[in-house]
Amino acid sequence: MADELGRQIEGLSIALESKPENVSAALGSVISQIQSTGNALGDTTADALLDQLGVILGDIRKRKHLAEAARAVAEVAKSDLGREACFRRPSLINNLLALLTLLQEKDVEQNDETSLLNILTQTCRALGNICYENQIGRKLVLEFDGLATLMKVLEWSKSPHMTKSSGGDASVNTQWTTASRQLRNVSAGFLMNLLINQEEKQKETLKLGILDILRCFLELDAKDEEVATHVLLILGLLTDCDCEREIMGEKLCRAVVHVLGASESPEVCEMCLDLLHGQAENETVKNHLAHAGLCEMLIGLLRKHQPMLSEDDESRNMMKVACDLIVLILTGDESMNHLYAEGKGGVFQEMVRWLESDDEDLQVTGVLAMGNFARTDKHCIQMVQQGVCKKLLNLVEKNNTSAGDIRLQHALLSALRNLAIPPQNKSSLLEDGLVGCVLPMASIPTFPVVFKLLGTLRMVIDGQEKAARELGQDKSLVARLVEWCATDDHPGVQGEANRLLAWLIKNSRQESVMNTILDAGGLPFIVNMVTAEHSVMQNEALLALVLLTATLVSKESVAESLKEAKIGSRIVSLLSGGGKKKAHDDGKESGISDVKREEIKQLQKEVLLNALTLIGELVKSDKIKQHLKESGIKQVLESLTEDTAKKQAQQLTKLLDSG
C-alpha cells in the first residue's frame, strides 16, 4: 500500500513538473489511495506528499487544482502523524488560510462562485482537521490570524447567493444550495475545533458577531444533522466561557427551539435539550423559551414518542430532561404567567391532565408544574375553583405511606402548601379532606417529606380554629412534633415543628390544645423559640406563650415548667440583643428595599411589644415573678428607650417591685 501511494505521489510530482494536464487525475488518485489505506501514512510519505501539495497551494492565481489539493491535505490531516507533518510546515497552514481570503476579491464572477465555494469548503476541512484535538494546530492557525479570516468565511456562507436562470428569473441554484450548506458544515466544524480550550478567543468571537452567524446557520439548516451538531457544540463552548454577555438571546432561543422541532436526529434533539436546560436557569432565557413555544413543542414531542418510552432507555432519559426543562421554565415568574394565561394556557391545561397520567414521570412533572403555577393568590384561588386541589388529593391518598414515591410526595405537599396560602382557599381545602389525606405522611421517615408536610399543615390551619383544635388535640401528632423539635438532623424540620406547635396554640386558642402540648413536653421548645434566628419565629413564639400564660399560668405545674425552661433568661436575651437575630437588622444591607426595611422595623416593634405583653402575663404568678427578677428582667426593662415601649416597661418594672 505504501509503495503504491509512493508511486502516486511520484506521478503527481511528474505532472506538476511537465504534465499539468495530468495534475487533476494525479490528485484524485492520491486522495483515493490515502482513503483506501485508512489514512495510514508514514513520515516520509506524508512529508513528500505535503511538499507537493504545498507547491500547488502556494500559487493561488492558478485555481484549477486548489480545491483538490486542499482536499488532499484534509485527508492527510485526519491522522495524528499527518497533523504532525502539517505542523512542521507553517507555510502550508499560511497558504491554506490565504485561500480563504479569495472570497474577498472583488473580481469573482458569478460563474466562479461554485468553484470558489469548493475551494473554501475543502480548505476549511483541511484546517479543521489540522486543529482537531491538537493545541499546536490551533496555535499556528491563530498566529496567522486565522480566526478573523474564518469569521469572514462564516459570514459569507450564510448569505443567500442567487444565479440567473436561462429565462432571466432569479432562482436559488440547487447545486449552490447544497454546496453552501456543506461549507457551513465544515466551516462550523473548523471553528469548533479551533475554539476548544481557547477561552479568550471564544470571547473574541462573541465580539465579532458569531451568535448571529450561528443563529442563521440553524435557521438555514435546521434539518441538517451535521450543521446543527457543530453549531450546538460551539454554543455549548460559548455558554461555558467566563463572560458576562447573555448568549441565548430571543432570536437564538427561537432558532434552537426550531431545530428541536425540525430535526429527525435523536442526538441533535438531545443536544438542543441539554443546551436549553443549561441556560434556562437564567430568568430572561426562561421567558424567551416560554414565548418561543418550547413547552408546547416538548409536550407535542412527548405525546408523539410516548409509545416507545417504555422500551427505550435513551428516549426515557430524554423525556426526563424535557420534563425537567418544562418545570424549570415554570420557575420564572414572567414565563409562568405567560404559560398560565389566566388558567386558559395550553401548557397549564396539559399539566393538569398529566396529574391523571399513568406515566410516573409525567405525573410528577404535572404536580411540580402545579406548585409553580400556584405562586400567586389569584392563580391559587382559580386553581382550587377548577378542581386542581381534588386531583392532587386523589394522588396523595394513593401515595401517603412510606411505600410511596418520595419525589411525588414532596411535589404534592409543595403544591398543596402553595394552594393553602390564600385565606379564601383554606376552608375549601379542609372541606376536600386535606388534613386526613396528608396526616398519614407523618409516619414517613424522610425528612424532606416531613418538612413539606409540616409547612402544609401550618399553612392550612392559619385562621382555621376548628382544624387547629382537632390537630392540636391529636396526641400522637403532637408527640411526633415534639420529637422533631428536638432533632438536629434536619434544621428545617426542627424549625417547622416548633412553628407548628406555636401555630396550633395561636389558631386554636384552646386550653385542651395547650394541655396536650404541655403533656407532650412541647413547652421548652416554644420558650427556646423566643430567641430563634428569625424575628418571625420569635414573634410566633411570643404570641403562643402570651396565649398559654394568659390561660394556664395560674396552674402550679405550668409556672414550674416555664421556670424550668428559663423563660426569664430567654426574654432577657431577646430584649438585650443577645439572641440570634438574623432579621434584627437596621435594614441597611445592600439589596433590601425600602418596603422590606419598613416590614423589618415593624416586625421588630411587634416582637418588643409582644415580649412586654408576655412579661405582663408572667408577673401574675408570684413564682415566675421571682424568677424574672432573678433573671435580670428589671434592668433590661429600665434600659429600653423605644418610645412605644418605654411607658409599658416602666409599668412592668413597678409590677416587679410590688408584692
Short mmCIF file of C-alpha atoms in Angstrom, two decimals, residues 352-657:
data_model
loop_
_atom_site.label_atom_id
_atom_site.label_comp_id
_atom_site.label_asym_id
_atom_site.label_seq_id
_atom_site.Cartn_x
_atom_site.Cartn_y
_atom_site.Cartn_z
CA VAL A 352 -53.47 19.39 34.78
CA ARG A 353 -54.17 16.41 32.52
CA TRP A 354 -50.78 14.93 33.40
CA LEU A 355 -51.93 14.70 37.03
CA GLU A 356 -54.01 11.73 35.93
CA SER A 357 -51.38 10.21 33.64
CA ASP A 358 -50.34 6.59 34.03
CA ASP A 359 -46.73 7.62 33.38
CA GLU A 360 -44.93 8.36 36.64
CA ASP A 361 -42.57 10.96 35.17
CA LEU A 362 -45.39 12.88 33.51
CA GLN A 363 -47.40 12.74 36.72
CA VAL A 364 -44.56 14.11 38.84
CA THR A 365 -43.97 16.84 36.25
CA GLY A 366 -47.64 17.78 36.36
CA VAL A 367 -47.56 18.07 40.15
CA LEU A 368 -44.36 20.13 40.11
CA ALA A 369 -45.95 22.37 37.49
CA MET A 370 -48.98 22.91 39.73
CA GLY A 371 -46.69 24.01 42.54
CA ASN A 372 -45.07 26.55 40.23
CA PHE A 373 -48.33 27.84 38.80
CA ALA A 374 -49.60 28.26 42.38
CA ARG A 375 -47.29 31.17 43.15
CA THR A 376 -49.84 33.97 43.23
CA ASP A 377 -53.04 34.20 45.28
CA LYS A 378 -55.06 34.77 42.10
CA HIS A 379 -53.73 31.60 40.48
CA CYS A 380 -54.25 29.57 43.66
CA ILE A 381 -57.86 30.65 44.00
CA GLN A 382 -58.58 29.88 40.34
CA MET A 383 -56.86 26.50 40.55
CA VAL A 384 -58.88 25.44 43.59
CA GLN A 385 -62.06 26.56 41.84
CA GLN A 386 -61.07 24.46 38.83
CA GLY A 387 -60.68 21.34 40.99
CA VAL A 388 -56.89 21.08 40.89
CA CYS A 389 -56.78 20.52 44.65
CA LYS A 390 -59.05 17.49 44.44
CA LYS A 391 -56.86 15.93 41.76
CA LEU A 392 -53.80 16.47 43.96
CA LEU A 393 -55.51 14.98 46.99
CA ASN A 394 -56.50 11.92 44.96
CA LEU A 395 -52.80 11.41 44.29
CA VAL A 396 -51.94 11.96 47.96
CA GLU A 397 -54.37 9.23 49.02
CA LYS A 398 -52.51 6.78 46.79
CA ASN A 399 -49.06 7.92 47.94
CA ASN A 400 -49.29 8.84 51.63
CA THR A 401 -47.25 5.97 53.07
CA SER A 402 -43.56 5.14 53.21
CA ALA A 403 -44.07 2.94 50.14
CA GLY A 404 -44.92 5.99 48.02
CA ASP A 405 -42.64 7.81 45.59
CA ILE A 406 -40.69 10.42 47.56
CA ARG A 407 -40.43 12.75 44.53
CA LEU A 408 -44.18 12.71 44.11
CA GLN A 409 -44.89 13.11 47.83
CA HIS A 410 -42.57 16.09 48.08
CA ALA A 411 -44.07 17.71 44.98
CA LEU A 412 -47.65 17.11 46.15
CA LEU A 413 -47.07 18.69 49.55
CA SER A 414 -45.31 21.67 47.98
CA ALA A 415 -48.24 22.29 45.63
CA LEU A 416 -50.83 21.88 48.39
CA ARG A 417 -48.93 24.22 50.68
CA ASN A 418 -48.94 26.93 48.00
CA LEU A 419 -52.64 26.44 47.33
CA ALA A 420 -53.33 26.79 51.07
CA ILE A 421 -51.78 30.25 51.33
CA PRO A 422 -54.75 32.43 50.23
CA PRO A 423 -57.28 32.75 53.10
CA GLN A 424 -60.13 32.07 50.65
CA ASN A 425 -58.74 28.60 49.88
CA LYS A 426 -58.23 27.21 53.37
CA SER A 427 -61.80 26.22 54.13
CA SER A 428 -62.16 24.64 50.67
CA LEU A 429 -59.02 22.58 51.16
CA LEU A 430 -60.17 21.45 54.58
CA GLU A 431 -63.59 20.51 53.21
CA ASP A 432 -61.87 18.50 50.50
CA GLY A 433 -60.19 16.48 53.25
CA LEU A 434 -56.63 17.76 53.03
CA VAL A 435 -55.72 17.04 56.66
CA GLY A 436 -57.00 13.49 56.60
CA CYS A 437 -55.17 12.80 53.33
CA VAL A 438 -51.78 14.15 54.35
CA LEU A 439 -51.67 13.24 58.04
CA PRO A 440 -50.61 9.60 57.44
CA MET A 441 -47.45 11.02 55.87
CA ALA A 442 -46.26 11.87 59.37
CA SER A 443 -45.10 8.28 59.59
CA ILE A 444 -42.81 8.61 56.57
CA PRO A 445 -39.19 8.56 57.84
CA THR A 446 -37.93 11.01 55.22
CA PHE A 447 -37.09 14.50 56.46
CA PRO A 448 -37.69 16.38 53.17
CA VAL A 449 -41.23 14.97 53.04
CA VAL A 450 -41.81 15.71 56.74
CA PHE A 451 -40.57 19.26 56.21
CA LYS A 452 -43.13 19.87 53.46
CA LEU A 453 -45.86 18.13 55.47
CA LEU A 454 -45.36 20.40 58.48
CA GLY A 455 -45.37 23.51 56.30
CA THR A 456 -48.59 22.40 54.60
CA LEU A 457 -50.35 21.74 57.91
CA ARG A 458 -49.16 25.02 59.37
CA MET A 459 -50.41 26.96 56.38
CA VAL A 460 -53.84 25.33 56.19
CA ILE A 461 -54.70 25.87 59.89
CA ASP A 462 -53.92 29.58 59.77
CA GLY A 463 -57.14 31.28 60.88
CA GLN A 464 -58.97 27.93 60.99
CA GLU A 465 -59.88 27.40 64.66
CA LYS A 466 -61.60 24.05 64.22
CA ALA A 467 -58.79 22.50 62.18
CA ALA A 468 -56.16 23.81 64.61
CA ARG A 469 -58.10 22.45 67.57
CA GLU A 470 -58.51 18.99 66.03
CA LEU A 471 -54.83 18.77 65.13
CA GLY A 472 -53.75 20.15 68.49
CA GLN A 473 -55.76 17.52 70.31
CA ASP A 474 -54.16 14.72 68.32
CA LYS A 475 -51.80 13.39 70.97
CA SER A 476 -49.94 11.16 68.54
CA LEU A 477 -49.23 14.03 66.16
CA VAL A 478 -48.20 16.42 68.94
CA ALA A 479 -45.83 13.79 70.34
CA ARG A 480 -44.20 13.48 66.90
CA LEU A 481 -43.92 17.26 66.66
CA VAL A 482 -42.08 17.38 69.96
CA GLU A 483 -39.70 14.67 68.73
CA TRP A 484 -38.98 16.67 65.59
CA CYS A 485 -38.45 19.82 67.67
CA ALA A 486 -35.52 18.01 69.27
CA THR A 487 -33.92 16.69 66.07
CA ASP A 488 -30.57 18.01 64.95
CA ASP A 489 -30.60 16.01 61.72
CA HIS A 490 -32.71 18.46 59.73
CA PRO A 491 -32.85 22.13 60.83
CA GLY A 492 -35.79 22.76 58.52
CA VAL A 493 -37.91 20.07 60.15
CA GLN A 494 -36.86 21.28 63.59
CA GLY A 495 -37.91 24.83 62.78
CA GLU A 496 -41.22 23.83 61.17
CA ALA A 497 -42.11 21.57 64.10
CA ASN A 498 -41.52 24.42 66.56
CA ARG A 499 -43.57 26.80 64.43
CA LEU A 500 -46.46 24.35 64.08
CA LEU A 501 -46.68 23.93 67.87
CA ALA A 502 -46.90 27.71 68.22
CA TRP A 503 -49.47 27.98 65.43
CA LEU A 504 -51.65 25.29 66.99
CA ILE A 505 -51.89 27.41 70.13
CA LYS A 506 -52.31 30.69 68.26
CA ASN A 507 -55.04 29.47 65.91
CA SER A 508 -56.98 27.20 68.29
CA ARG A 509 -56.73 29.30 71.46
CA GLN A 510 -57.99 26.19 73.23
CA GLU A 511 -56.92 25.08 76.67
CA SER A 512 -57.20 21.46 75.59
CA VAL A 513 -54.62 22.03 72.85
CA MET A 514 -52.29 23.79 75.26
CA ASN A 515 -52.55 20.93 77.74
CA THR A 516 -51.82 18.39 75.01
CA ILE A 517 -48.66 20.29 74.09
CA LEU A 518 -47.66 20.66 77.75
CA ASP A 519 -48.20 16.97 78.45
CA ALA A 520 -46.07 16.05 75.42
CA GLY A 521 -43.21 18.23 76.66
CA GLY A 522 -43.52 20.88 73.98
CA LEU A 523 -43.30 24.00 76.18
CA PRO A 524 -39.48 24.19 76.45
CA PHE A 525 -39.19 24.23 72.67
CA ILE A 526 -41.62 27.12 72.33
CA VAL A 527 -39.68 29.00 75.02
CA ASN A 528 -36.41 28.35 73.18
CA MET A 529 -38.01 29.71 70.02
CA VAL A 530 -38.18 33.15 71.67
CA THR A 531 -34.54 33.63 70.72
CA ALA A 532 -34.80 31.96 67.32
CA GLU A 533 -32.74 33.12 64.38
CA HIS A 534 -35.62 34.90 62.67
CA SER A 535 -37.85 37.65 64.04
CA VAL A 536 -40.92 35.97 62.53
CA MET A 537 -40.33 32.86 64.63
CA GLN A 538 -39.59 34.95 67.73
CA ASN A 539 -42.91 36.71 67.31
CA GLU A 540 -44.79 33.44 66.78
CA ALA A 541 -43.31 32.01 69.98
CA LEU A 542 -44.18 35.12 71.97
CA LEU A 543 -47.79 35.11 70.75
CA ALA A 544 -48.20 31.44 71.65
CA LEU A 545 -46.68 31.99 75.09
CA VAL A 546 -48.89 35.03 75.72
CA LEU A 547 -51.99 32.94 75.00
CA LEU A 548 -50.72 29.99 77.03
CA THR A 549 -49.74 32.01 80.09
CA ALA A 550 -52.94 34.04 79.99
CA THR A 551 -54.87 30.77 80.11
CA LEU A 552 -52.76 28.50 82.30
CA VAL A 553 -50.17 30.47 84.26
CA SER A 554 -52.18 30.13 87.46
CA LYS A 555 -51.51 26.41 87.37
CA GLU A 556 -48.59 25.49 89.58
CA SER A 557 -47.27 22.92 87.10
CA VAL A 558 -47.30 25.41 84.21
CA ALA A 559 -45.47 28.03 86.24
CA GLU A 560 -42.88 25.46 87.23
CA SER A 561 -42.45 24.33 83.60
CA LEU A 562 -41.92 27.91 82.44
CA LYS A 563 -39.37 28.44 85.18
CA GLU A 564 -37.53 25.23 84.28
CA ALA A 565 -37.50 26.32 80.65
CA LYS A 566 -35.74 29.50 81.81
CA ILE A 567 -38.32 31.81 80.30
CA GLY A 568 -36.75 34.75 82.13
CA SER A 569 -33.28 34.38 80.64
CA ARG A 570 -34.77 33.89 77.15
CA ILE A 571 -36.69 37.15 77.38
CA VAL A 572 -33.64 38.95 78.77
CA SER A 573 -31.53 37.63 75.92
CA LEU A 574 -34.14 38.73 73.38
CA LEU A 575 -34.58 42.25 74.74
CA SER A 576 -30.88 42.85 75.32
CA GLY A 577 -29.93 41.70 71.82
CA GLY A 578 -28.06 38.62 72.98
CA GLY A 579 -30.09 36.12 71.00
CA LYS A 580 -29.64 35.09 67.40
CA LYS A 581 -31.25 37.85 65.38
CA LYS A 582 -30.67 37.31 61.70
CA ALA A 583 -33.61 39.52 60.84
CA HIS A 584 -32.79 42.01 63.58
CA ASP A 585 -31.06 44.49 61.36
CA ASP A 586 -31.48 48.16 60.62
CA GLY A 587 -32.31 47.45 57.01
CA LYS A 588 -29.06 48.87 55.69
CA GLU A 589 -27.85 45.72 53.98
CA SER A 590 -27.48 46.02 50.24
CA GLY A 591 -30.37 44.62 48.26
CA ILE A 592 -33.03 45.31 50.92
CA SER A 593 -35.81 47.54 49.56
CA ASP A 594 -37.38 50.41 51.46
CA VAL A 595 -40.58 48.40 51.79
CA LYS A 596 -38.65 45.46 53.24
CA ARG A 597 -36.88 47.74 55.71
CA GLU A 598 -40.22 49.01 56.96
CA GLU A 599 -41.50 45.45 57.30
CA ILE A 600 -38.43 44.51 59.36
CA LYS A 601 -38.79 47.55 61.60
CA GLN A 602 -42.49 46.86 62.11
CA LEU A 603 -41.81 43.22 62.96
CA GLN A 604 -39.11 44.19 65.44
CA LYS A 605 -41.54 46.57 67.08
CA GLU A 606 -44.14 43.78 67.31
CA VAL A 607 -41.58 41.45 68.87
CA LEU A 608 -40.75 44.06 71.52
CA LEU A 609 -44.37 44.80 72.36
CA ASN A 610 -45.34 41.12 72.48
CA ALA A 611 -42.38 40.42 74.76
CA LEU A 612 -43.60 43.11 77.12
CA THR A 613 -47.13 41.71 76.97
CA LEU A 614 -45.76 38.29 77.86
CA ILE A 615 -43.92 39.71 80.86
CA GLY A 616 -47.21 41.30 81.94
CA GLU A 617 -48.86 37.88 81.94
CA LEU A 618 -45.94 36.15 83.63
CA VAL A 619 -45.77 38.53 86.61
CA LYS A 620 -49.27 37.41 87.59
CA SER A 621 -47.57 34.31 89.01
CA ASP A 622 -45.55 35.04 92.15
CA LYS A 623 -43.24 32.12 91.43
CA ILE A 624 -42.46 33.35 87.93
CA LYS A 625 -42.23 36.98 89.08
CA GLN A 626 -39.40 35.99 91.40
CA HIS A 627 -37.78 34.01 88.55
CA LEU A 628 -37.97 37.07 86.30
CA LYS A 629 -36.32 39.25 88.93
CA GLU A 630 -33.51 36.77 89.34
CA SER A 631 -33.06 36.66 85.57
CA GLY A 632 -32.40 40.42 85.43
CA ILE A 633 -35.60 41.44 83.65
CA LYS A 634 -35.90 44.68 85.64
CA GLN A 635 -32.53 46.01 84.49
CA VAL A 636 -33.35 45.23 80.85
CA LEU A 637 -36.73 46.97 81.11
CA GLU A 638 -35.11 50.07 82.57
CA SER A 639 -32.70 50.22 79.65
CA LEU A 640 -35.41 50.29 76.96
CA THR A 641 -35.55 53.60 75.12
CA GLU A 642 -38.14 52.80 72.42
CA ASP A 643 -40.91 55.42 72.76
CA THR A 644 -43.73 52.97 72.12
CA ALA A 645 -42.40 50.57 74.77
CA LYS A 646 -40.92 52.84 77.42
CA LYS A 647 -44.17 53.56 79.25
CA GLN A 648 -45.22 49.90 79.28
CA ALA A 649 -41.75 48.91 80.50
CA GLN A 650 -41.99 51.36 83.39
CA GLN A 651 -45.34 49.89 84.40
CA LEU A 652 -43.89 46.37 84.32
CA THR A 653 -40.97 47.50 86.47
CA LYS A 654 -43.42 48.71 89.11
CA LEU A 655 -45.27 45.39 88.99
CA LEU A 656 -42.00 43.53 89.53
CA ASP A 657 -41.23 45.73 92.55
#
